[in-house]
Amino acid sequence: MELNCKHVWAYISDYIDDSVPPELREEIERHLEHCEICSAILDSTRNILVLTGDDRTFELPVGYSERLHERLARELADETNAPTTG
Amino acid sequence: MATTERDEAGLIARILAGQKELFHELIRPYEGMVYMTVFSIVRNETDAEDCAQDTMVNAYRHLGKFRGEAKFSTWLATIAVNEGRQKLRKAKRAKEDSLDEPIEGDDQQITPAPLTDWREIPLEALERKELRETLRTAVAELPGIYRQIVTLRDLEELNVAETAAALHINENMVKVRLHRARMMLQKRLAPYLKTTARAKKEFWRRMPWN
Ligand SMILES: [Zn+2]
């Protein structure tokens, strides 16, 4: 079966996550070899994912960690809140 | 956020045995994950921080119920999702995020955007601050179900099974929604990744989506 571009687009996410069956993967790769459009879509999606996973893109509010641990310290100090097994 | 070196089961046992202070250490690697998870649901910093704190407090109080069938991080993500959803219900936010609403666009195929001269784009383009801001906005503006999937899978890098568990949906649904979410982001970000926008008009006219 000859894959067309639309078929390939449907598998881009699974392809990136390496969760397509080996045979299909081969067909996709064969298509990518000669299709610049799909290659560009794949590359751009990958790059967006790299950027999404980058800590500098989504930052935590300043002081978040400090405030969290202060709250936890108060919680831990209160014996009535101690976790129980079971 | 992988912490394979840590003996979390051991830490948890010691906390339950009375070394409560170790809880600070137990949750430290997951502070960011918990915040981003609740933020993807409640969508504002103040509520997200409240929810993140409540998540950790609840995790502490119920630590004895953690049985270790799931990873601690997945258990924590599940609590975070529940906290976020509770907060959202209380706040009765915008329609699009209501959990009971039919899901908009869930049946529609998202077509990615073609890029011209992609190969000319240097990786340094990804370093542009503007691009990060655009991506932040694009993620923030995704419909709720897609924003949550992207946050867990692509920001916090939970695997498909963990994401499914945290969001109480099946793994196939995770994959389907993740694909749509990624295609929406690709479509949205494509104009910022192009160098020569209007080139090769004739060429594009022959493309399958036209
Ligand atoms: Zn193609």
mmCIF file of N, CA and C in Angstrom, chain B residues 50-119:
data_model
loop_
_atom_site.group_PDB
_atom_site.id
_atom_site.type_symbol
_atom_site.label_atom_id
_atom_site.label_comp_id
_atom_site.label_asym_id
_atom_site.label_seq_id
_atom_site.Cartn_x
_atom_site.Cartn_y
_atom_site.Cartn_z
ATOM 1 N N ASP B 50 -2.994 27.378 45.085
ATOM 2 C CA ASP B 50 -3.837 26.817 46.156
ATOM 3 C C ASP B 50 -4.029 25.320 45.967
ATOM 4 N N CYS B 51 -4.383 24.971 44.734
ATOM 5 C CA CYS B 51 -4.643 23.557 44.410
ATOM 6 C C CYS B 51 -3.395 22.705 44.582
ATOM 7 N N ALA B 52 -2.268 23.247 44.173
ATOM 8 C CA ALA B 52 -1.015 22.494 44.287
ATOM 9 C C ALA B 52 -0.712 22.227 45.762
ATOM 10 N N GLN B 53 -0.906 23.256 46.596
ATOM 11 C CA GLN B 53 -0.679 23.075 48.038
ATOM 12 C C GLN B 53 -1.655 22.058 48.620
ATOM 13 N N ASP B 54 -2.929 22.184 48.226
ATOM 14 C CA ASP B 54 -3.939 21.238 48.723
ATOM 15 C C ASP B 54 -3.617 19.809 48.293
ATOM 16 N N THR B 55 -3.112 19.674 47.074
ATOM 17 C CA THR B 55 -2.735 18.349 46.570
ATOM 18 C C THR B 55 -1.678 17.712 47.462
ATOM 19 N N MET B 56 -0.656 18.497 47.789
ATOM 20 C CA MET B 56 0.436 17.963 48.607
ATOM 21 C C MET B 56 -0.043 17.660 50.024
ATOM 22 N N VAL B 57 -0.872 18.538 50.564
ATOM 23 C CA VAL B 57 -1.405 18.320 51.912
ATOM 24 C C VAL B 57 -2.254 17.045 51.938
ATOM 25 N N ASN B 58 -3.093 16.889 50.920
ATOM 26 C CA ASN B 58 -3.919 15.679 50.838
ATOM 27 C C ASN B 58 -3.079 14.425 50.676
ATOM 28 N N ALA B 59 -2.051 14.552 49.868
ATOM 29 C CA ALA B 59 -1.158 13.404 49.671
ATOM 30 C C ALA B 59 -0.531 13.006 51.009
ATOM 31 N N TYR B 60 -0.158 14.012 51.786
ATOM 32 C CA TYR B 60 0.432 13.743 53.101
ATOM 33 C C TYR B 60 -0.580 13.040 54.014
ATOM 34 N N ARG B 61 -1.757 13.611 54.082
ATOM 35 C CA ARG B 61 -2.761 13.049 54.994
ATOM 36 C C ARG B 61 -3.174 11.629 54.617
ATOM 37 N N HIS B 62 -3.156 11.351 53.325
ATOM 38 C CA HIS B 62 -3.600 10.028 52.861
ATOM 39 C C HIS B 62 -2.465 9.103 52.456
ATOM 40 N N LEU B 63 -1.279 9.480 52.862
ATOM 41 C CA LEU B 63 -0.102 8.699 52.445
ATOM 42 C C LEU B 63 -0.227 7.218 52.810
ATOM 43 N N GLY B 64 -0.895 6.954 53.905
ATOM 44 C CA GLY B 64 -1.075 5.571 54.337
ATOM 45 C C GLY B 64 -1.895 4.750 53.357
ATOM 46 N N LYS B 65 -2.652 5.440 52.526
ATOM 47 C CA LYS B 65 -3.488 4.725 51.556
ATOM 48 C C LYS B 65 -2.737 4.415 50.259
ATOM 49 N N PHE B 66 -1.566 5.014 50.116
ATOM 50 C CA PHE B 66 -0.777 4.737 48.913
ATOM 51 C C PHE B 66 -0.196 3.333 49.031
ATOM 52 N N ARG B 67 -0.606 2.475 48.098
ATOM 53 C CA ARG B 67 -0.226 1.063 48.207
ATOM 54 C C ARG B 67 0.941 0.679 47.319
ATOM 55 N N GLY B 68 1.358 1.600 46.496
ATOM 56 C CA GLY B 68 2.506 1.281 45.653
ATOM 57 C C GLY B 68 2.188 0.455 44.415
ATOM 58 N N GLU B 69 0.893 0.312 44.073
ATOM 59 C CA GLU B 69 0.576 -0.375 42.809
ATOM 60 C C GLU B 69 0.962 0.548 41.657
ATOM 61 N N ALA B 70 0.675 1.831 41.840
ATOM 62 C CA ALA B 70 1.092 2.832 40.871
ATOM 63 C C ALA B 70 2.380 3.478 41.375
ATOM 64 N N LYS B 71 3.035 4.236 40.492
ATOM 65 C CA LYS B 71 4.171 5.020 40.959
ATOM 66 C C LYS B 71 3.656 6.150 41.842
ATOM 67 N N PHE B 72 4.460 6.601 42.774
ATOM 68 C CA PHE B 72 4.044 7.697 43.634
ATOM 69 C C PHE B 72 3.685 8.932 42.802
ATOM 70 N N SER B 73 4.486 9.191 41.757
ATOM 71 C CA SER B 73 4.232 10.373 40.923
ATOM 72 C C SER B 73 2.867 10.295 40.237
ATOM 73 N N THR B 74 2.467 9.101 39.823
ATOM 74 C CA THR B 74 1.171 8.937 39.171
ATOM 75 C C THR B 74 0.040 9.143 40.179
ATOM 76 N N TRP B 75 0.244 8.599 41.362
ATOM 77 C CA TRP B 75 -0.731 8.778 42.446
ATOM 78 C C TRP B 75 -0.915 10.280 42.741
ATOM 79 N N LEU B 76 0.207 10.973 42.799
ATOM 80 C CA LEU B 76 0.184 12.406 43.061
ATOM 81 C C LEU B 76 -0.524 13.164 41.927
ATOM 82 N N ALA B 77 -0.249 12.765 40.696
ATOM 83 C CA ALA B 77 -0.888 13.416 39.543
ATOM 84 C C ALA B 77 -2.401 13.207 39.587
ATOM 85 N N THR B 78 -2.818 12.035 40.021
ATOM 86 C CA THR B 78 -4.246 11.735 40.122
ATOM 87 C C THR B 78 -4.911 12.643 41.156
ATOM 88 N N ILE B 79 -4.246 12.804 42.298
ATOM 89 C CA ILE B 79 -4.781 13.711 43.324
ATOM 90 C C ILE B 79 -4.846 15.136 42.775
ATOM 91 N N ALA B 80 -3.796 15.544 42.059
ATOM 92 C CA ALA B 80 -3.745 16.897 41.494
ATOM 93 C C ALA B 80 -4.909 17.129 40.529
ATOM 94 N N VAL B 81 -5.162 16.153 39.661
ATOM 95 C CA VAL B 81 -6.267 16.284 38.702
ATOM 96 C C VAL B 81 -7.590 16.418 39.456
ATOM 97 N N ASN B 82 -7.774 15.601 40.478
ATOM 98 C CA ASN B 82 -9.018 15.676 41.259
ATOM 99 C C ASN B 82 -9.172 17.030 41.953
ATOM 100 N N GLU B 83 -8.074 17.522 42.532
ATOM 101 C CA GLU B 83 -8.113 18.833 43.190
ATOM 102 C C GLU B 83 -8.469 19.933 42.200
ATOM 103 N N GLY B 84 -7.842 19.870 41.052
ATOM 104 C CA GLY B 84 -8.089 20.877 40.018
ATOM 105 C C GLY B 84 -9.538 20.862 39.567
ATOM 106 N N ARG B 85 -10.050 19.667 39.337
ATOM 107 C CA ARG B 85 -11.434 19.550 38.861
ATOM 108 C C ARG B 85 -12.432 20.017 39.906
ATOM 109 N N GLN B 86 -12.132 19.711 41.164
ATOM 110 C CA GLN B 86 -13.012 20.179 42.245
ATOM 111 C C GLN B 86 -13.069 21.696 42.280
ATOM 112 N N LYS B 87 -11.901 22.273 42.185
ATOM 113 C CA LYS B 87 -11.789 23.734 42.210
ATOM 114 C C LYS B 87 -12.591 24.337 41.050
ATOM 115 N N LEU B 88 -12.462 23.713 39.905
ATOM 116 C CA LEU B 88 -13.130 24.198 38.707
ATOM 117 C C LEU B 88 -14.643 24.120 38.869
ATOM 118 N N ARG B 89 -15.095 23.017 39.425
ATOM 119 C CA ARG B 89 -16.544 22.851 39.635
ATOM 120 C C ARG B 89 -17.062 23.936 40.553
ATOM 121 N N LYS B 90 -16.306 24.178 41.619
ATOM 122 C CA LYS B 90 -16.715 25.209 42.582
ATOM 123 C C LYS B 90 -16.769 26.563 41.903
ATOM 124 N N ALA B 91 -15.784 26.831 41.092
ATOM 125 C CA ALA B 91 -15.702 28.152 40.471
ATOM 126 C C ALA B 91 -16.657 28.302 39.291
ATOM 127 N N LYS B 92 -17.204 27.203 38.838
ATOM 128 C CA LYS B 92 -18.109 27.209 37.671
ATOM 129 C C LYS B 92 -17.581 28.092 36.558
ATOM 130 N N ARG B 93 -16.495 27.609 36.039
ATOM 131 C CA ARG B 93 -15.815 28.400 35.027
ATOM 132 C C ARG B 93 -16.464 28.352 33.659
ATOM 133 N N ALA B 94 -15.754 28.895 32.693
ATOM 134 C CA ALA B 94 -16.262 28.978 31.319
ATOM 135 C C ALA B 94 -16.745 27.626 30.801
ATOM 136 N N LYS B 95 -17.727 27.659 29.986
ATOM 137 C CA LYS B 95 -18.395 26.482 29.440
ATOM 138 C C LYS B 95 -17.428 25.456 28.842
ATOM 139 N N GLU B 96 -16.504 25.945 28.037
ATOM 140 C CA GLU B 96 -15.627 25.040 27.308
ATOM 141 C C GLU B 96 -14.869 24.087 28.215
ATOM 142 N N ASP B 97 -14.705 24.485 29.472
ATOM 143 C CA ASP B 97 -13.939 23.644 30.361
ATOM 144 C C ASP B 97 -14.795 22.752 31.236
ATOM 145 N N SER B 98 -16.090 22.931 31.177
ATOM 146 C CA SER B 98 -16.947 22.101 31.998
ATOM 147 C C SER B 98 -16.743 20.643 31.624
ATOM 148 N N LEU B 99 -16.580 19.806 32.638
ATOM 149 C CA LEU B 99 -16.272 18.403 32.382
ATOM 150 C C LEU B 99 -17.458 17.658 31.795
ATOM 151 N N ASP B 100 -18.648 18.204 31.973
ATOM 152 C CA ASP B 100 -19.835 17.506 31.498
ATOM 153 C C ASP B 100 -20.236 17.927 30.092
ATOM 154 N N GLU B 101 -19.614 18.995 29.608
ATOM 155 C CA GLU B 101 -19.954 19.464 28.267
ATOM 156 C C GLU B 101 -19.514 18.456 27.212
ATOM 157 N N PRO B 102 -20.258 18.352 26.103
ATOM 158 C CA PRO B 102 -19.731 17.542 25.017
ATOM 159 C C PRO B 102 -18.414 18.144 24.540
ATOM 160 N N ILE B 103 -17.531 17.280 24.120
ATOM 161 C CA ILE B 103 -16.201 17.756 23.769
ATOM 162 C C ILE B 103 -16.176 18.331 22.361
ATOM 163 N N GLU B 104 -15.830 19.573 22.309
ATOM 164 C CA GLU B 104 -15.805 20.262 21.024
ATOM 165 C C GLU B 104 -14.637 19.787 20.170
ATOM 166 N N GLY B 105 -14.936 19.473 18.942
ATOM 167 C CA GLY B 105 -13.862 19.151 18.005
ATOM 168 C C GLY B 105 -13.253 17.779 18.187
ATOM 169 N N ASP B 106 -13.835 16.953 19.053
ATOM 170 C CA ASP B 106 -13.234 15.656 19.307
ATOM 171 C C ASP B 106 -13.344 14.715 18.113
ATOM 172 N N ASP B 107 -14.288 15.010 17.233
ATOM 173 C CA ASP B 107 -14.473 14.120 16.088
ATOM 174 C C ASP B 107 -13.857 14.702 14.820
ATOM 175 N N GLN B 108 -13.288 15.874 14.944
ATOM 176 C CA GLN B 108 -12.810 16.486 13.716
ATOM 177 C C GLN B 108 -11.319 16.276 13.525
ATOM 178 N N GLN B 109 -10.953 16.069 12.292
ATOM 179 C CA GLN B 109 -9.555 15.832 11.971
ATOM 180 C C GLN B 109 -8.816 17.159 11.910
ATOM 181 N N ILE B 110 -7.730 17.259 12.614
ATOM 182 C CA ILE B 110 -6.934 18.478 12.560
ATOM 183 C C ILE B 110 -5.867 18.317 11.478
ATOM 184 N N THR B 111 -5.839 19.235 10.578
ATOM 185 C CA THR B 111 -4.858 19.184 9.502
ATOM 186 C C THR B 111 -3.647 20.032 9.866
ATOM 187 N N PRO B 112 -2.468 19.442 9.851
ATOM 188 C CA PRO B 112 -1.281 20.237 10.180
ATOM 189 C C PRO B 112 -1.003 21.282 9.098
ATOM 190 N N ALA B 113 -0.237 22.278 9.462
ATOM 191 C CA ALA B 113 0.073 23.337 8.510
ATOM 192 C C ALA B 113 1.366 23.040 7.771
ATOM 193 N N PRO B 114 1.366 23.228 6.465
ATOM 194 C CA PRO B 114 2.596 23.005 5.693
ATOM 195 C C PRO B 114 3.583 24.140 5.948
ATOM 196 N N LEU B 115 4.837 23.843 5.820
ATOM 197 C CA LEU B 115 5.869 24.865 6.019
ATOM 198 C C LEU B 115 6.698 24.960 4.767
ATOM 199 N N THR B 116 7.022 26.179 4.418
ATOM 200 C CA THR B 116 7.889 26.330 3.254
ATOM 201 C C THR B 116 9.321 26.503 3.725
ATOM 202 N N ASP B 117 10.215 25.940 2.980
ATOM 203 C CA ASP B 117 11.644 26.065 3.265
ATOM 204 C C ASP B 117 11.996 25.752 4.717
ATOM 205 N N TRP B 118 11.374 24.721 5.225
ATOM 206 C CA TRP B 118 11.603 24.345 6.618
ATOM 207 C C TRP B 118 13.075 24.116 6.916
ATOM 208 N N ARG B 119 13.764 23.507 5.949
ATOM 209 C CA ARG B 119 15.155 23.139 6.213
ATOM 210 C C ARG B 119 16.079 24.326 6.413
#
